[in-house]
Phi, psi and omega in degrees: 000319180295319179297318179297318179298321178297317179297315180297320179294320179296318178298318178297319178298316178300320179301317184280341169297313179291327177295319177296318178297318179296321179294321179293320177296323178297320178296319179294317179296323178297319180292320178299320178296319178298319179296320179293320177296320179294323179294324181285314187266348186061023180247131174292146178286149182298152182303331182296336177296315178293323179297317178298320181293321178299317179296320177299315183297314180298315180296317181299318179294317180296318180294312181296317180291323176296320177297319179296319178298325180288327179301322180262012178054045177271143179294344175297345178299328183296304179294329180290318176296320178298320178294318178299319179293320180296319180294322179292319179295318179296318180298315181296321178293319179291316183294336179302324178265323184281327183226064177295135180300135182243348180227162176303322179296320178293322177296320178295317179296322179293320178297320179296322178295318179296317180298320178296322179292321178295319177297321178293326177297320177296318179297321179296320177297320179295321178295316178298320179295322178295321177296320178297327181279358178077030183272354186259154174284160185291169182301327185271005179299124184299335179295344178296341179296346178294336181294304177295329178297320178294321177300317178296321179297315180297316180295318182290328183299320183242007184301320182295330177277325184288326183250006179293140176234146185279049181297327183246039180235150173225152179060227185262016182284080182233040184282177181299150181291341184274003176289145180295143178292133178292154178295141181299136179274183178293154181296150179288131182244323183225134185222161173227127179276100185206097176300140180218165182299134181109002175088017176265132182245328182230122187259134173280113185290342179277331182248337184084001181260166176291146180274134172283100192304313188281345173274327185275329187227170177291161187301323183296314180291319179298315178297322180297316178295318181298313181294326175298324184287345185292347178283352184259144181227160182218155176285163178270358182278114182290343182282309182273332176050049179288146177217144180212161173263142184226129182223160178282333182201170176294327177298317178295321179297317180295319178296323179294321179292323176296321177296321177298318178295323179295322177296319178300318179298321180291320176296321179296326178293333181273315188257344185104142185298333181278356184250014184229135177232155176109192358286143179249120182262151174295163185295329186257136173236130180245149179238134177271351177222191181292136176276128181247019177287000000 
């Protein structure tokens, strides 16, 4: 009976190792989707998206490490499973207010998440019972090191996707990291500072395409152009492709225009004054507060 219980516990542990990996991959995929949406709309995603992802990551690590500890019948499985259960309970309580279901599909997804948490609670109870029955190896068992090793493996497997930032991307170039790097093109000679729908901020006048800021210029100038571009927003409608500038006040709008002129001056120092155009603003400017212009 003891041998059978050990086999079942190991199988359960293996299941939750893969469950932790799957949860981490889901968090990475969610972040990639947010980056693509931001590239299309030029709008940053709300902070709650990052908060949700952090909870997913913590829960995924606890679940995966707890599963690994259970595979080797380490007593560390008990606190790790308890931590995994606590993170799921906290997420469900937080999501109730931050992400209330608004469609039947969302309600179905929330029920599935709750059911998964309830199943994990049963598994946690089984792990605690196994510990009470003395089926686990002691705290100092060297095989327990497989738990943190598994956590590192799960993090490393999707880390490049979870923490990847589109520093060297323009427009919709958000493909997989394993695609071959394109051959470097000719150096940028003439540019126009003009944000447009699709996430392009600086246009190469010789090709008509967006400039890869961090490949064409030093990091300081590239970062300056990128931060300047954050004031622009776009609709999600691919047909009308509306774009506008948005500021909190007229003072902020004026400061933004001065920054645009300063960027043009810096670009002119690099490329020559005859090779730089702009800044060109969209026709519409919106204010989130009172305009004092």
